[in-house]
Amino acid sequence: MERIRHKMVNVNGISMHVAEKGEGPVILFLHGFPELWYTWRHQIIALSSLGYHAVAPDLRGYGDTEAPTAISSYSCMQIVGDLVALIDSLGVEQVFLVAHDWGAIIGWYLCLFRPDRVKAFVCLSVPFMPRKPQMKPVESMRLFFGDDYYICRFQEPGKIEAEIARYGASNVLKKIISSRKPGPPCMPKDNAFGIKPDTPITLPSWFSEEDLSYYANKFNKKGFTGALNYYRAFDLNWEQTAPWTNTQVKVPVKFIVGDLDSVYTTPGMKEYVNGGDFKRDAPMLEEVVIMKGVGHFINQERADEINSHIHDFIKNF
């Protein structure tokens, strides 16, 4: 991978795997579910060649990073703690932040808790989700989207892991990454991932069999429980972030999403992003980019364009 360096770093009581390349101002890349540092391979190579130090960890519970067993170990407080320790280990005060999916959720928490550590944030797919004090998030999701909504289906420990084991990590990853189905993502109880043995799944052109093999090998080794525990800590995050209710995010932000993304096509999301509420909650939101004909895994599907979007924004700071 063009001499990407790998190292292990002790952060916040765990051992974290980090991929990095280049010298200069640090760009911290945070992956989502079900991914790894590897999702940023194109960005690491491109941005390091432009004079930046690209740093992409496997988040807690993923890949070659340690995976504590307790669900409470996956709260936003713990994961932001990992990232602050990682930034400290790099010997810098501030980083540029680029994040996608669950990485974006954690990125918003990092900006909320420690805006002093983030110069600017390029956020992919998931906008800021302000805390709603009236109702816990999982209960709210169940009410709006039903028991089959994917986050609700992920709540019971061991259950979705058993369904993944039934079909195999490779098939499940292939199905998730190739999906273009609009939101809200729901998982029927008889076949959560909609995998049919007699119907082959075709990988998109931007994700090779080699890429799939890298992912599958890591998830076969680590399992999915750590990754799923992020979803199981949703309500815990709600409890822990009560002091930040109605707090604005005061970091410069550029938000990018595909118009086919299952997050963006979930009811209410387009209105939030485009109707003024997003800007109210993140007043330093400078730009919203809606990319046409693009799905959820935007940094891989449109790697060159995302690389340009990142550079065009962060070069101003």
Short mmCIF file of C-alpha atoms in Angstrom, two decimals:
data_model
loop_
_atom_site.label_atom_id
_atom_site.label_comp_id
_atom_site.label_asym_id
_atom_site.label_seq_id
_atom_site.Cartn_x
_atom_site.Cartn_y
_atom_site.Cartn_z
CA MET A 1 0.00 0.00 0.00
CA GLU A 2 2.63 2.50 -1.10
CA ARG A 3 4.57 2.36 2.18
CA ILE A 4 1.77 3.14 4.61
CA ARG A 5 3.28 2.70 8.09
CA HIS A 6 1.61 0.71 10.86
CA LYS A 7 2.13 0.98 14.60
CA MET A 8 0.47 0.14 17.92
CA VAL A 9 -0.19 2.95 20.40
CA ASN A 10 -1.33 2.69 24.03
CA VAL A 11 -4.30 5.03 24.46
CA ASN A 12 -6.78 5.34 27.32
CA GLY A 13 -6.00 1.87 28.68
CA ILE A 14 -6.15 -0.02 25.36
CA SER A 15 -3.78 -0.89 22.52
CA MET A 16 -4.75 0.85 19.27
CA HIS A 17 -3.60 0.04 15.73
CA VAL A 18 -2.81 3.10 13.61
CA ALA A 19 -1.99 3.41 9.90
CA GLU A 20 -0.15 6.55 8.86
CA LYS A 21 1.74 8.19 6.02
CA GLY A 22 3.36 11.55 5.32
CA GLU A 23 4.67 14.51 7.25
CA GLY A 24 3.07 17.84 8.07
CA PRO A 25 -0.20 18.94 9.67
CA VAL A 26 -2.13 15.92 10.97
CA ILE A 27 -5.37 14.73 9.36
CA LEU A 28 -7.13 12.24 11.63
CA PHE A 29 -9.42 9.85 9.72
CA LEU A 30 -12.21 8.01 11.59
CA HIS A 31 -13.92 5.03 9.93
CA GLY A 32 -17.45 3.76 10.46
CA PHE A 33 -19.34 0.45 10.55
CA PRO A 34 -18.48 -2.16 9.36
CA GLU A 35 -15.09 -0.86 8.29
CA LEU A 36 -11.46 -0.37 9.27
CA TRP A 37 -8.62 2.10 8.80
CA TYR A 38 -8.47 0.57 5.31
CA THR A 39 -11.53 2.51 4.12
CA TRP A 40 -9.27 5.58 4.00
CA ARG A 41 -6.55 3.98 1.84
CA HIS A 42 -7.16 6.38 -1.09
CA GLN A 43 -7.28 9.45 1.16
CA ILE A 44 -4.12 8.46 3.07
CA ILE A 45 -2.12 8.21 -0.14
CA ALA A 46 -3.57 11.36 -1.74
CA LEU A 47 -3.42 13.70 1.25
CA SER A 48 0.02 12.55 2.41
CA SER A 49 1.33 13.43 -1.06
CA LEU A 50 0.00 16.98 -0.57
CA GLY A 51 2.07 17.63 2.56
CA TYR A 52 -0.09 16.22 5.35
CA HIS A 53 0.45 13.54 7.98
CA ALA A 54 -2.49 11.18 7.40
CA VAL A 55 -3.41 9.11 10.48
CA ALA A 56 -6.13 6.43 10.40
CA PRO A 57 -6.72 4.22 13.44
CA ASP A 58 -8.77 1.08 13.75
CA LEU A 59 -11.28 2.36 16.29
CA ARG A 60 -11.81 0.55 19.61
CA GLY A 61 -13.30 -2.90 18.93
CA TYR A 62 -12.20 -3.04 15.28
CA GLY A 63 -9.38 -4.64 13.32
CA ASP A 64 -6.09 -4.83 15.18
CA THR A 65 -7.18 -2.50 18.00
CA GLU A 66 -8.14 -3.96 21.35
CA ALA A 67 -11.82 -4.85 21.91
CA PRO A 68 -12.96 -4.63 25.55
CA THR A 69 -15.95 -6.85 26.34
CA ALA A 70 -18.28 -4.49 28.24
CA ILE A 71 -20.83 -2.44 26.28
CA SER A 72 -20.05 0.49 28.59
CA SER A 73 -16.49 0.46 27.17
CA TYR A 74 -17.93 1.76 23.87
CA SER A 75 -19.50 4.97 25.16
CA CYS A 76 -18.70 8.23 23.40
CA MET A 77 -16.68 9.27 26.48
CA GLN A 78 -14.40 6.26 26.18
CA ILE A 79 -13.92 6.55 22.42
CA VAL A 80 -13.29 10.30 22.48
CA GLY A 81 -10.84 9.54 25.29
CA ASP A 82 -9.02 7.17 22.92
CA LEU A 83 -8.79 9.89 20.28
CA VAL A 84 -7.56 12.61 22.63
CA ALA A 85 -4.84 10.24 23.82
CA LEU A 86 -3.98 9.41 20.19
CA ILE A 87 -3.70 13.12 19.33
CA ASP A 88 -1.48 13.61 22.39
CA SER A 89 0.72 10.71 21.25
CA LEU A 90 1.27 12.49 17.92
CA GLY A 91 2.73 15.49 19.74
CA VAL A 92 0.28 18.02 18.26
CA GLU A 93 -2.31 20.34 19.80
CA GLN A 94 -4.82 20.18 16.96
CA VAL A 95 -5.75 17.99 14.01
CA PHE A 96 -7.86 18.25 10.91
CA LEU A 97 -10.67 15.73 11.31
CA VAL A 98 -12.22 13.64 8.52
CA ALA A 99 -14.84 11.09 9.51
CA HIS A 100 -17.57 8.85 8.07
CA ASP A 101 -20.60 6.98 9.48
CA TRP A 102 -19.90 5.98 13.13
CA GLY A 103 -16.60 7.79 12.81
CA ALA A 104 -18.64 10.93 12.04
CA ILE A 105 -20.80 10.42 15.14
CA ILE A 106 -17.65 10.11 17.25
CA GLY A 107 -16.17 13.07 15.36
CA TRP A 108 -19.11 15.25 16.38
CA TYR A 109 -18.61 14.19 20.00
CA LEU A 110 -14.89 15.05 19.77
CA CYS A 111 -15.81 18.50 18.41
CA LEU A 112 -18.46 18.93 21.11
CA PHE A 113 -16.25 17.87 24.03
CA ARG A 114 -12.83 19.08 22.85
CA PRO A 115 -13.19 21.75 20.13
CA ASP A 116 -9.72 22.97 21.14
CA ARG A 117 -8.21 19.84 19.53
CA VAL A 118 -9.89 20.17 16.08
CA LYS A 119 -8.88 22.78 13.48
CA ALA A 120 -11.65 21.87 11.03
CA PHE A 121 -13.95 18.91 10.38
CA VAL A 122 -14.84 17.31 7.03
CA CYS A 123 -17.86 15.18 7.89
CA LEU A 124 -19.13 12.45 5.57
CA SER A 125 -22.64 10.94 5.63
CA VAL A 126 -23.86 11.57 9.20
CA PRO A 127 -24.72 15.12 10.31
CA PHE A 128 -24.71 16.30 13.90
CA MET A 129 -27.49 14.65 15.91
CA PRO A 130 -28.47 16.94 18.79
CA ARG A 131 -29.48 15.31 22.05
CA LYS A 132 -33.25 15.17 22.55
CA PRO A 133 -33.88 15.13 26.30
CA GLN A 134 -37.51 13.94 26.03
CA MET A 135 -36.75 10.34 25.04
CA LYS A 136 -33.86 7.88 24.89
CA PRO A 137 -32.65 7.37 21.30
CA VAL A 138 -33.34 3.62 20.90
CA GLU A 139 -36.89 4.03 22.21
CA SER A 140 -37.36 6.96 19.83
CA MET A 141 -36.05 4.96 16.85
CA ARG A 142 -38.30 2.03 17.70
CA LEU A 143 -41.27 4.38 17.82
CA PHE A 144 -40.49 6.05 14.49
CA PHE A 145 -39.10 3.15 12.44
CA GLY A 146 -40.28 -0.05 14.17
CA ASP A 147 -38.58 -3.08 15.73
CA ASP A 148 -36.90 -4.06 12.44
CA TYR A 149 -34.95 -0.79 12.17
CA TYR A 150 -31.32 -1.88 12.03
CA ILE A 151 -30.21 -0.06 15.20
CA CYS A 152 -33.07 -1.69 17.13
CA ARG A 153 -32.12 -5.10 15.69
CA PHE A 154 -28.51 -4.58 16.83
CA GLN A 155 -29.41 -4.04 20.50
CA GLU A 156 -29.60 -7.61 21.85
CA PRO A 157 -26.06 -8.94 22.47
CA GLY A 158 -25.23 -12.02 20.44
CA LYS A 159 -28.34 -12.09 18.29
CA ILE A 160 -27.16 -10.26 15.18
CA GLU A 161 -23.71 -11.83 15.62
CA ALA A 162 -25.40 -15.24 15.23
CA GLU A 163 -27.11 -14.08 12.04
CA ILE A 164 -23.80 -12.82 10.66
CA ALA A 165 -22.22 -16.21 11.48
CA ARG A 166 -25.07 -17.95 9.65
CA TYR A 167 -24.27 -16.20 6.36
CA GLY A 168 -20.54 -15.59 6.84
CA ALA A 169 -18.66 -12.33 7.35
CA SER A 170 -17.65 -12.06 3.70
CA ASN A 171 -21.24 -12.30 2.41
CA VAL A 172 -22.58 -9.88 5.01
CA LEU A 173 -19.85 -7.32 4.30
CA LYS A 174 -20.41 -7.69 0.56
CA LYS A 175 -24.15 -7.13 1.00
CA ILE A 176 -23.73 -4.04 3.17
CA ILE A 177 -21.09 -2.42 0.99
CA SER A 178 -22.95 -3.07 -2.28
CA SER A 179 -26.37 -1.90 -0.99
CA ARG A 180 -28.04 1.10 -2.67
CA LYS A 181 -31.32 0.71 -0.81
CA PRO A 182 -32.72 4.01 0.52
CA GLY A 183 -33.32 4.53 4.23
CA PRO A 184 -34.48 3.85 6.80
CA PRO A 185 -32.45 0.61 6.79
CA CYS A 186 -34.60 -2.22 8.15
CA MET A 187 -33.69 -5.87 8.75
CA PRO A 188 -36.51 -8.44 8.56
CA LYS A 189 -36.35 -11.10 11.26
CA ASP A 190 -36.32 -14.03 8.85
CA ASN A 191 -33.31 -12.77 6.86
CA ALA A 192 -31.66 -9.71 8.38
CA PHE A 193 -29.31 -8.97 5.50
CA GLY A 194 -31.50 -10.15 2.62
CA ILE A 195 -28.90 -12.67 1.49
CA LYS A 196 -30.19 -15.34 -0.89
CA PRO A 197 -27.81 -18.28 -1.49
CA ASP A 198 -28.94 -18.66 -5.09
CA THR A 199 -28.50 -14.93 -5.89
CA PRO A 200 -24.85 -13.87 -6.12
CA ILE A 201 -23.94 -10.42 -4.78
CA THR A 202 -21.95 -8.28 -7.21
CA LEU A 203 -19.34 -6.02 -5.71
CA PRO A 204 -19.30 -2.40 -6.90
CA SER A 205 -16.46 -1.39 -9.24
CA TRP A 206 -14.79 0.67 -6.49
CA PHE A 207 -14.47 -2.25 -4.04
CA SER A 208 -12.41 -5.23 -5.18
CA GLU A 209 -12.33 -8.85 -4.06
CA GLU A 210 -8.95 -8.03 -2.52
CA ASP A 211 -10.56 -5.22 -0.50
CA LEU A 212 -13.33 -7.57 0.62
CA SER A 213 -10.80 -10.21 1.62
CA TYR A 214 -8.91 -7.69 3.79
CA TYR A 215 -12.13 -6.71 5.59
CA ALA A 216 -13.41 -10.28 5.97
CA ASN A 217 -10.12 -11.57 7.36
CA LYS A 218 -10.06 -8.85 10.02
CA PHE A 219 -13.72 -9.36 11.00
CA ASN A 220 -13.35 -13.14 11.04
CA LYS A 221 -10.45 -12.71 13.44
CA LYS A 222 -11.98 -10.00 15.65
CA GLY A 223 -15.70 -10.70 15.36
CA PHE A 224 -18.42 -8.05 15.14
CA THR A 225 -19.31 -7.61 18.82
CA GLY A 226 -17.02 -4.64 19.46
CA ALA A 227 -18.33 -2.87 16.37
CA LEU A 228 -21.96 -3.59 17.31
CA ASN A 229 -21.40 -2.37 20.87
CA TYR A 230 -21.27 1.20 19.54
CA TYR A 231 -24.98 0.82 18.72
CA ARG A 232 -25.66 -0.81 22.09
CA ALA A 233 -24.15 2.22 23.82
CA PHE A 234 -26.53 4.72 22.13
CA ASP A 235 -28.68 5.12 25.25
CA LEU A 236 -25.62 5.28 27.50
CA ASN A 237 -24.28 8.14 25.34
CA TRP A 238 -27.62 9.91 25.79
CA GLU A 239 -27.31 9.58 29.57
CA GLN A 240 -23.69 10.73 29.68
CA THR A 241 -24.19 13.76 27.43
CA ALA A 242 -27.02 15.37 29.43
CA PRO A 243 -24.74 18.31 30.37
CA TRP A 244 -24.30 19.12 26.65
CA THR A 245 -28.03 19.37 25.85
CA ASN A 246 -28.61 22.31 23.43
CA THR A 247 -24.85 22.94 23.12
CA GLN A 248 -23.72 24.08 19.68
CA VAL A 249 -20.69 22.57 17.91
CA LYS A 250 -18.18 25.41 17.47
CA VAL A 251 -15.76 23.95 14.90
CA PRO A 252 -15.55 24.83 11.17
CA VAL A 253 -17.36 22.06 9.26
CA LYS A 254 -17.85 20.91 5.70
CA PHE A 255 -20.53 18.23 5.31
CA ILE A 256 -20.64 15.84 2.34
CA VAL A 257 -23.25 13.17 1.64
CA GLY A 258 -24.46 11.12 -1.33
CA ASP A 259 -28.06 11.62 -2.42
CA LEU A 260 -28.51 7.81 -2.37
CA ASP A 261 -27.04 7.39 1.13
CA SER A 262 -29.35 5.40 3.43
CA VAL A 263 -28.72 8.00 6.16
CA TYR A 264 -29.64 10.97 3.95
CA THR A 265 -32.72 9.17 2.59
CA THR A 266 -34.04 8.36 6.08
CA PRO A 267 -37.20 10.42 6.75
CA GLY A 268 -36.45 13.79 8.33
CA MET A 269 -32.75 13.83 7.45
CA LYS A 270 -32.91 15.93 4.25
CA GLU A 271 -35.07 18.48 6.04
CA TYR A 272 -32.60 18.68 8.94
CA VAL A 273 -29.54 19.04 6.70
CA ASN A 274 -31.03 21.55 4.26
CA GLY A 275 -33.67 23.37 6.31
CA GLY A 276 -31.60 25.46 8.73
CA ASP A 277 -31.61 23.28 11.86
CA PHE A 278 -28.19 21.76 11.06
CA LYS A 279 -26.70 25.25 10.71
CA ARG A 280 -28.38 26.25 13.99
CA ASP A 281 -26.73 23.34 15.83
CA ALA A 282 -23.36 23.72 14.08
CA PRO A 283 -23.13 27.48 13.38
CA MET A 284 -19.65 27.17 11.84
CA LEU A 285 -21.00 24.83 9.15
CA GLU A 286 -19.47 26.41 6.05
CA GLU A 287 -20.58 24.12 3.25
CA VAL A 288 -22.99 21.28 2.52
CA VAL A 289 -22.24 19.13 -0.55
CA ILE A 290 -24.86 16.68 -1.85
CA MET A 291 -23.18 14.36 -4.37
CA LYS A 292 -25.49 13.00 -7.05
CA GLY A 293 -25.80 9.28 -7.69
CA VAL A 294 -23.59 8.33 -4.72
CA GLY A 295 -24.35 5.88 -1.92
CA HIS A 296 -23.17 5.54 1.67
CA PHE A 297 -19.51 4.57 1.25
CA ILE A 298 -18.74 7.88 -0.39
CA ASN A 299 -15.00 8.11 0.37
CA GLN A 300 -14.42 4.87 -1.55
CA GLU A 301 -17.03 5.27 -4.30
CA ARG A 302 -15.85 8.78 -5.23
CA ALA A 303 -12.34 8.75 -3.78
CA ASP A 304 -10.78 11.39 -6.05
CA GLU A 305 -13.62 13.86 -5.56
CA ILE A 306 -13.60 13.37 -1.78
CA ASN A 307 -9.82 13.87 -1.72
CA SER A 308 -10.29 17.20 -3.52
CA HIS A 309 -13.15 18.24 -1.23
CA ILE A 310 -11.01 17.53 1.84
CA HIS A 311 -8.01 19.42 0.54
CA ASP A 312 -10.03 22.37 -0.76
CA PHE A 313 -11.49 22.87 2.73
CA ILE A 314 -8.56 22.25 5.06
CA LYS A 315 -6.07 24.31 3.04
CA ASN A 316 -7.95 27.40 4.27
CA PHE A 317 -6.89 26.87 7.89
#
